[in-house]
Short mmCIF file of C-alpha atoms in Angstrom, two decimals:
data_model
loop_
_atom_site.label_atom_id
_atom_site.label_comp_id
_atom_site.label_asym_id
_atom_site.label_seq_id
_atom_site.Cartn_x
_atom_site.Cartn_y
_atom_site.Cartn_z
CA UNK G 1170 -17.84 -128.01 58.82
CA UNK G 1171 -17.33 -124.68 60.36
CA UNK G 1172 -15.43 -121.66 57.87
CA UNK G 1173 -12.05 -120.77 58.13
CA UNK G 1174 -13.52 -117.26 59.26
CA UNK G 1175 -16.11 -118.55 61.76
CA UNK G 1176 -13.25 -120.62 63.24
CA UNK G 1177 -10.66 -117.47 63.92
CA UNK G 1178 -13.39 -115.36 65.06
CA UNK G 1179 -13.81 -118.05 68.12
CA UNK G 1180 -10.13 -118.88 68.63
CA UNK G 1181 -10.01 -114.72 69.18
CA UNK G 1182 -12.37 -114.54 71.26
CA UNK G 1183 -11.34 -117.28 74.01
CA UNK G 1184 -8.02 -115.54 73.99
CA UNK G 1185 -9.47 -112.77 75.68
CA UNK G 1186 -8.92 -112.45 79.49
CA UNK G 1187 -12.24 -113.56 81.74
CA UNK G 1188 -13.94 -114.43 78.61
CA UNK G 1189 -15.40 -117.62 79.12
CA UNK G 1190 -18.81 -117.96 76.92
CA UNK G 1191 -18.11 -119.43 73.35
CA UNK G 1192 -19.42 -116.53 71.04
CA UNK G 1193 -20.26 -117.82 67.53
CA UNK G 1194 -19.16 -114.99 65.39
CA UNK G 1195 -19.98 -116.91 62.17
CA UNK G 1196 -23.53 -117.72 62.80
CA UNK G 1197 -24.46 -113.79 63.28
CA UNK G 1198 -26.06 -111.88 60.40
CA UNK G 1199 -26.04 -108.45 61.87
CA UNK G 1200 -22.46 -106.55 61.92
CA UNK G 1201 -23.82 -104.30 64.57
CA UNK G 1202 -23.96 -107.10 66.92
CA UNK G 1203 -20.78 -108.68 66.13
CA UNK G 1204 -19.21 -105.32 67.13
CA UNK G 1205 -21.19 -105.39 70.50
CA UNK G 1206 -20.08 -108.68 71.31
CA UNK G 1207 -16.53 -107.77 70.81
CA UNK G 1208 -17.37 -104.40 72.20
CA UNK G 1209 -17.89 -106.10 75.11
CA UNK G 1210 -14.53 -108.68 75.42
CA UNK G 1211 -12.29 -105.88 74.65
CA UNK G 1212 -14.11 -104.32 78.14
CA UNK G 1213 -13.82 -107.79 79.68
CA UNK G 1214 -9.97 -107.25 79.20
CA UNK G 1215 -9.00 -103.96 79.39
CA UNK G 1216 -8.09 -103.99 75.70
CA UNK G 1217 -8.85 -100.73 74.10
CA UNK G 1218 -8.34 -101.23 70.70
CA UNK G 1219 -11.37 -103.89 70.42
CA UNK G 1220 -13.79 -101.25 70.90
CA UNK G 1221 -15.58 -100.01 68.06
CA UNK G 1222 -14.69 -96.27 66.89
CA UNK G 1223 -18.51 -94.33 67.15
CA UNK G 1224 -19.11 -91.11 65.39
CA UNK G 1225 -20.72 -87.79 67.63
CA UNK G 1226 -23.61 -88.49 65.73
CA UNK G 1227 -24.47 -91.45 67.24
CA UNK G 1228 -23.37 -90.70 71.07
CA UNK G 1229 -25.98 -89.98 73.16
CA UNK G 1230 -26.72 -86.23 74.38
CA UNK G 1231 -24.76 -85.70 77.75
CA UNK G 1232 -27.65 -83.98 79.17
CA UNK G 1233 -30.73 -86.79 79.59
CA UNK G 1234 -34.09 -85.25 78.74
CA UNK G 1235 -37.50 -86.64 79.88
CA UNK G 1236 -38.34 -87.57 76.78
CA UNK G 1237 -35.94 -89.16 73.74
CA UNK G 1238 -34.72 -86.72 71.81
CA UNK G 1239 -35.23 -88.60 68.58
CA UNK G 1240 -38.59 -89.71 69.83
CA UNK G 1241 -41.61 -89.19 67.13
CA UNK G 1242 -43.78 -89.50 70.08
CA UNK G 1243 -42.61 -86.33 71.69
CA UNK G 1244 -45.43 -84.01 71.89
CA UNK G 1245 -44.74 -81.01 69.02
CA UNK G 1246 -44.27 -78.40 71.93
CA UNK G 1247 -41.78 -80.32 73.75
CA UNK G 1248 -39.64 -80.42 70.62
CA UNK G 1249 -40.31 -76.66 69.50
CA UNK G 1250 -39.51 -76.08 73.39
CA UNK G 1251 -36.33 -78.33 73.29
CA UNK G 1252 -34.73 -76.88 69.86
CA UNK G 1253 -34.93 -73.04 71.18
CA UNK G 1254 -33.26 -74.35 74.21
CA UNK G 1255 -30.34 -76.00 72.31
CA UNK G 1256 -30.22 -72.98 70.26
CA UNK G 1257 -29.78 -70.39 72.64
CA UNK G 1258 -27.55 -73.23 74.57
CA UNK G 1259 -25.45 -73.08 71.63
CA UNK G 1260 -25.29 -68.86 71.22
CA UNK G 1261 -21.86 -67.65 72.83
CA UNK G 1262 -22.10 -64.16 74.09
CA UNK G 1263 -19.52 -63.29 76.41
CA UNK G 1264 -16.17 -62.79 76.53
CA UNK G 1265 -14.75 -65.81 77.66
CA UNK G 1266 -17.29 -67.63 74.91
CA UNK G 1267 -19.62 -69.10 77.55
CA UNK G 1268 -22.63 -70.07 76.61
CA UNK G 1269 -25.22 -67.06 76.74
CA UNK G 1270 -27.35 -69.68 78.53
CA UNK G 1271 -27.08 -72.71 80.59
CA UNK G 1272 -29.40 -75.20 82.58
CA UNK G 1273 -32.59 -74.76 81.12
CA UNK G 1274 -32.72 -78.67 79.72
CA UNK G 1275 -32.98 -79.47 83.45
CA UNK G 1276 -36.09 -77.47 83.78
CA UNK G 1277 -37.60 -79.36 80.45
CA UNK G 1278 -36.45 -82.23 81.70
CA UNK G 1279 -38.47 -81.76 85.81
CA UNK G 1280 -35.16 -82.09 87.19
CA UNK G 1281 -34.41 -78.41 88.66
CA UNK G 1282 -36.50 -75.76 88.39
CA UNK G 1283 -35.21 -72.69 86.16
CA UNK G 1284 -33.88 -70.76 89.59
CA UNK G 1285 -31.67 -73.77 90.46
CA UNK G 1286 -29.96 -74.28 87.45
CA UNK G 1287 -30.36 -71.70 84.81
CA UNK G 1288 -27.43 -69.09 84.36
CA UNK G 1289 -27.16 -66.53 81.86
CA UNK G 1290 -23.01 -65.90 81.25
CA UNK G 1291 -22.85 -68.46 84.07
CA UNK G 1292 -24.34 -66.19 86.32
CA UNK G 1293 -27.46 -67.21 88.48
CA UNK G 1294 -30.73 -64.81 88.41
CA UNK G 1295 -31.93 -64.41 92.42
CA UNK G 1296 -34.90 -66.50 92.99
CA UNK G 1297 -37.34 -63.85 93.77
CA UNK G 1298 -36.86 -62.53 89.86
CA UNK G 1299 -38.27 -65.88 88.28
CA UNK G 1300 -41.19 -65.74 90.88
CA UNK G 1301 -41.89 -62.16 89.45
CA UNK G 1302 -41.37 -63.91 86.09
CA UNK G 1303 -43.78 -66.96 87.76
CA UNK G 1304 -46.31 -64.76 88.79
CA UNK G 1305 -46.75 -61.90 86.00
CA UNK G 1306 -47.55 -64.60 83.76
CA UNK G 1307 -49.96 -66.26 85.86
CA UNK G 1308 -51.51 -62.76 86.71
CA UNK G 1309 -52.23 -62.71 82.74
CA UNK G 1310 -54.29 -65.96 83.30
CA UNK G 1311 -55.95 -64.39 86.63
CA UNK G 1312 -56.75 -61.38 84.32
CA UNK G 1313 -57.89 -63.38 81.42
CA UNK G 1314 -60.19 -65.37 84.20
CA UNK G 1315 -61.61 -62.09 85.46
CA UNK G 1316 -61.98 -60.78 82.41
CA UNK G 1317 -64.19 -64.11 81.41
CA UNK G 1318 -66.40 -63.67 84.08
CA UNK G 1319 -66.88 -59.82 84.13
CA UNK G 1320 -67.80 -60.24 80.11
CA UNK G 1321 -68.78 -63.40 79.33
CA UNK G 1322 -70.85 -64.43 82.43
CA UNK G 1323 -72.04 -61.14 82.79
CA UNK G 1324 -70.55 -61.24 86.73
CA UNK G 1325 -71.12 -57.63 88.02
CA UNK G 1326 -69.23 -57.87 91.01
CA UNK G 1327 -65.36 -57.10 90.88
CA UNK G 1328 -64.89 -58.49 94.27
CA UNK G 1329 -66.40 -61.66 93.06
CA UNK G 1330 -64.64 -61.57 89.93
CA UNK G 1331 -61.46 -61.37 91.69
CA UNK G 1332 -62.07 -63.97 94.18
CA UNK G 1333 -62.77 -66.50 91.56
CA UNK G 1334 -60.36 -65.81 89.20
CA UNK G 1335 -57.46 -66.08 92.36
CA UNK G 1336 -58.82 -69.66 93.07
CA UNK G 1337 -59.19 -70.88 90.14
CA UNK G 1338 -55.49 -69.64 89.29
CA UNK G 1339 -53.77 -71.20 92.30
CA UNK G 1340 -53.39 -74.72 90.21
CA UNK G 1341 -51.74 -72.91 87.41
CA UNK G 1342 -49.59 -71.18 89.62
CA UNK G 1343 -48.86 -74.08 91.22
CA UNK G 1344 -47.27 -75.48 88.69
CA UNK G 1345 -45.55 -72.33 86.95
CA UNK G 1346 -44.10 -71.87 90.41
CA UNK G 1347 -42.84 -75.80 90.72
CA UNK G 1348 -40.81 -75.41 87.20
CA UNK G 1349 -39.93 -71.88 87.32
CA UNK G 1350 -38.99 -71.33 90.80
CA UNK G 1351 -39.60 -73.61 93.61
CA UNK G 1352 -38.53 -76.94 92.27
CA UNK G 1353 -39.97 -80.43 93.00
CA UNK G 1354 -43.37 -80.86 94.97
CA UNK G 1355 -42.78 -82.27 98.48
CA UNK G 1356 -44.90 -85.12 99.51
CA UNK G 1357 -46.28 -85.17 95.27
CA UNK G 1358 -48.62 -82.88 93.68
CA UNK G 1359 -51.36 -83.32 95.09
CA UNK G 1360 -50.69 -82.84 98.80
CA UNK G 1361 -48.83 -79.85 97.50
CA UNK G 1362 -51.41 -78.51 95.40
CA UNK G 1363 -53.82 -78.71 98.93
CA UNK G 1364 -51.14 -77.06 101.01
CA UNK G 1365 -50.73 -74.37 98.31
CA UNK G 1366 -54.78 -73.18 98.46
CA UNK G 1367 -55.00 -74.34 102.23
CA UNK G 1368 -51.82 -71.30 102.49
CA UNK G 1369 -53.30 -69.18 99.68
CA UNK G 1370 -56.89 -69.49 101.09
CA UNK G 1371 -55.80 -67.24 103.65
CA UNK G 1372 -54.70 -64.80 101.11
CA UNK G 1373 -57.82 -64.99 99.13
CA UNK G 1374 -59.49 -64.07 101.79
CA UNK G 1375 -58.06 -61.23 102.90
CA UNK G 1376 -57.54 -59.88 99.29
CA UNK G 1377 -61.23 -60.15 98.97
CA UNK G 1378 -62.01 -58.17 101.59
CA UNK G 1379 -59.26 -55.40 100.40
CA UNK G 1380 -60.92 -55.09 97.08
CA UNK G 1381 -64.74 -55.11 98.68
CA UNK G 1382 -63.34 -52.03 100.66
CA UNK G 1383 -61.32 -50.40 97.43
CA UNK G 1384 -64.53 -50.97 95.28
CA UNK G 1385 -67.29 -49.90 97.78
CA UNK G 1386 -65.75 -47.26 99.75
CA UNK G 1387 -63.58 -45.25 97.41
CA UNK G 1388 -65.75 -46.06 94.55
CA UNK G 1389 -62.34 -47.79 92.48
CA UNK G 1390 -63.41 -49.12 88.99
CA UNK G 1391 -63.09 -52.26 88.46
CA UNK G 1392 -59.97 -53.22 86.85
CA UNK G 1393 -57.92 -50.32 88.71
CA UNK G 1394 -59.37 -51.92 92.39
CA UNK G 1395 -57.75 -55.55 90.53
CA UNK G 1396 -54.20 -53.91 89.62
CA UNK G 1397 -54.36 -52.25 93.17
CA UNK G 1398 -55.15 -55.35 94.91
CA UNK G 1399 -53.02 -57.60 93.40
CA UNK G 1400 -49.87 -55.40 93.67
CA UNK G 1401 -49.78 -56.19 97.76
CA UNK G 1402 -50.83 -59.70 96.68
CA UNK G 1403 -48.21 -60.77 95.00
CA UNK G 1404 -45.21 -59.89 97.30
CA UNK G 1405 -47.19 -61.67 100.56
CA UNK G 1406 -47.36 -64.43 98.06
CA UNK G 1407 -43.83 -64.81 98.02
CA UNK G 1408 -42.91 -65.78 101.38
CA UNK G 1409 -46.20 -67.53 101.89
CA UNK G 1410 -45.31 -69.81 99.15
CA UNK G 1411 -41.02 -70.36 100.41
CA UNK G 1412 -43.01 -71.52 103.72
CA UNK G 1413 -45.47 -73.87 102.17
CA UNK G 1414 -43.25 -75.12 99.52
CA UNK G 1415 -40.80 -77.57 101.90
CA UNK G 1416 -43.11 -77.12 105.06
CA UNK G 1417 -40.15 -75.66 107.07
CA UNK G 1418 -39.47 -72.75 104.65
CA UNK G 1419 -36.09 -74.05 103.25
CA UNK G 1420 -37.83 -74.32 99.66
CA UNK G 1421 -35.99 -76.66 97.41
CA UNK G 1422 -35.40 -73.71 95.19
CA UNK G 1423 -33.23 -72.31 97.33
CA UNK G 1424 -30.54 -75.23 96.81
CA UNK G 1425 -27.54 -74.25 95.28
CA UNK G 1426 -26.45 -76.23 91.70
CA UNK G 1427 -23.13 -75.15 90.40
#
């Protein structure tokens, strides 16, 4: 014989408009599902007040990261990475109390890259300032390449050194440049990864020859004939890259994101 209890839960429930399926209140053990199930009949009727009241703690965060933010599988530097952006997210520095900086969970996330969609005081840094961002700190891992080669393998050359150390740095650029300022790869990474050293292989080339000339002819140290050549570089590299990017030049980071 069913409980008075278990009996009024189920008279309740039919009463609820377009709910047809008998729920058996009574025979759950878990109060968190009972307060799904009529969760869900007080959505079935438009009935407010059957919803259950839940806390900010347990909503989820409006912005959706890759990863869960509660995750213990989250690798360490994603969460280190993920608290300094909710910190500074958090900071209000101007005048109207907006936050000192905004967007930057999209970039963690892979959904914009930082010149889409991070603002500083709500405004929006020009694109061309996170590739000089992009590119400084890939130069330090061209230099730290060069440097490896010149010391450690004993590579006399500085035109060699440089050429090597460019290639092998066009797959880290690659992807500085995706989250930083292009966006998205078209087509996926690896057909942009080949259209990025098919373009730069151009650039390579001609940069090698620069710093055969700057080394041989005017007698340039090393490492001065590297800063030289990779001032010119970097700015060529620019508009190569906005034409690669999207293959008609319209690079996604150019998209506006309010």
């Amino acid at each position: 014989m069913d409980s008075p209890t278990k009996t009024r839960s189920r008279i309740q429930l039919r009463e609820v408009r377009g709910l047809s399926a008998d729920v058996e209140v009574g025979e759950m053990t878990d109060p968190n599902t009972s307060k799904n199930n009529l969760s869900a009949a007080g959505i079935a009727s438009g009935d407010s007040s059957a919803l259950p009241n839940e806390s900010s703690s347990t909503r989820e965060h409006p912005k959706k990261f890759y990863h869960s933010s509660d995750s213990s599988e989250n690798p360490a530097i994603y969460r280190i990475i993920r608290e300094i952006i909710l910190f500074f997210h958090s900071v209000k520095c101007c005048s109207d109390r907006r936050p000192c900086m905004s967007g930057a969970e999209e970039v963690l996330a892979g959904n914009y890259s930082a010149s889409e969609s991070v603002k500083f005081c709500n405004a929006k840094p020009p694109q061309y300032l996170w590739y000089m961002l992009s590119g400084s700190l890939c130069d330090i891992f061209q230099f730290g390449i060069d440097y490896f080669f010149h010391r450690a393998m004993n590579v006399e050359d500085p035109s060699t050194c440089w050429a090597l150390s460019f290639t092998i740095s066009i797959s880290i650029r690659h992807s500085f440049h995706r989250y930083l300022v292009f966006g998205a790869y078209e087509g996926g990474y690896w057909n942009s990864l080949l259209r990025m050293y098919a373009g730069y292989s151009i650039i390579v080339a001609l940069s090698t020859i620069f710093n055969i000339y700057v080394t041989k002819v005017f007698n340039i140290s090393h490492y001065i004939a590297w800063v030289i050549t990779l001032l010119w570089t970097g700015i060529v590299n620019y508009f190569i890259l906005k034409k690669l990017w999207s293959f008609n030049g319209n690079a996604h980071g150019n998209s506006s994101r309010n």
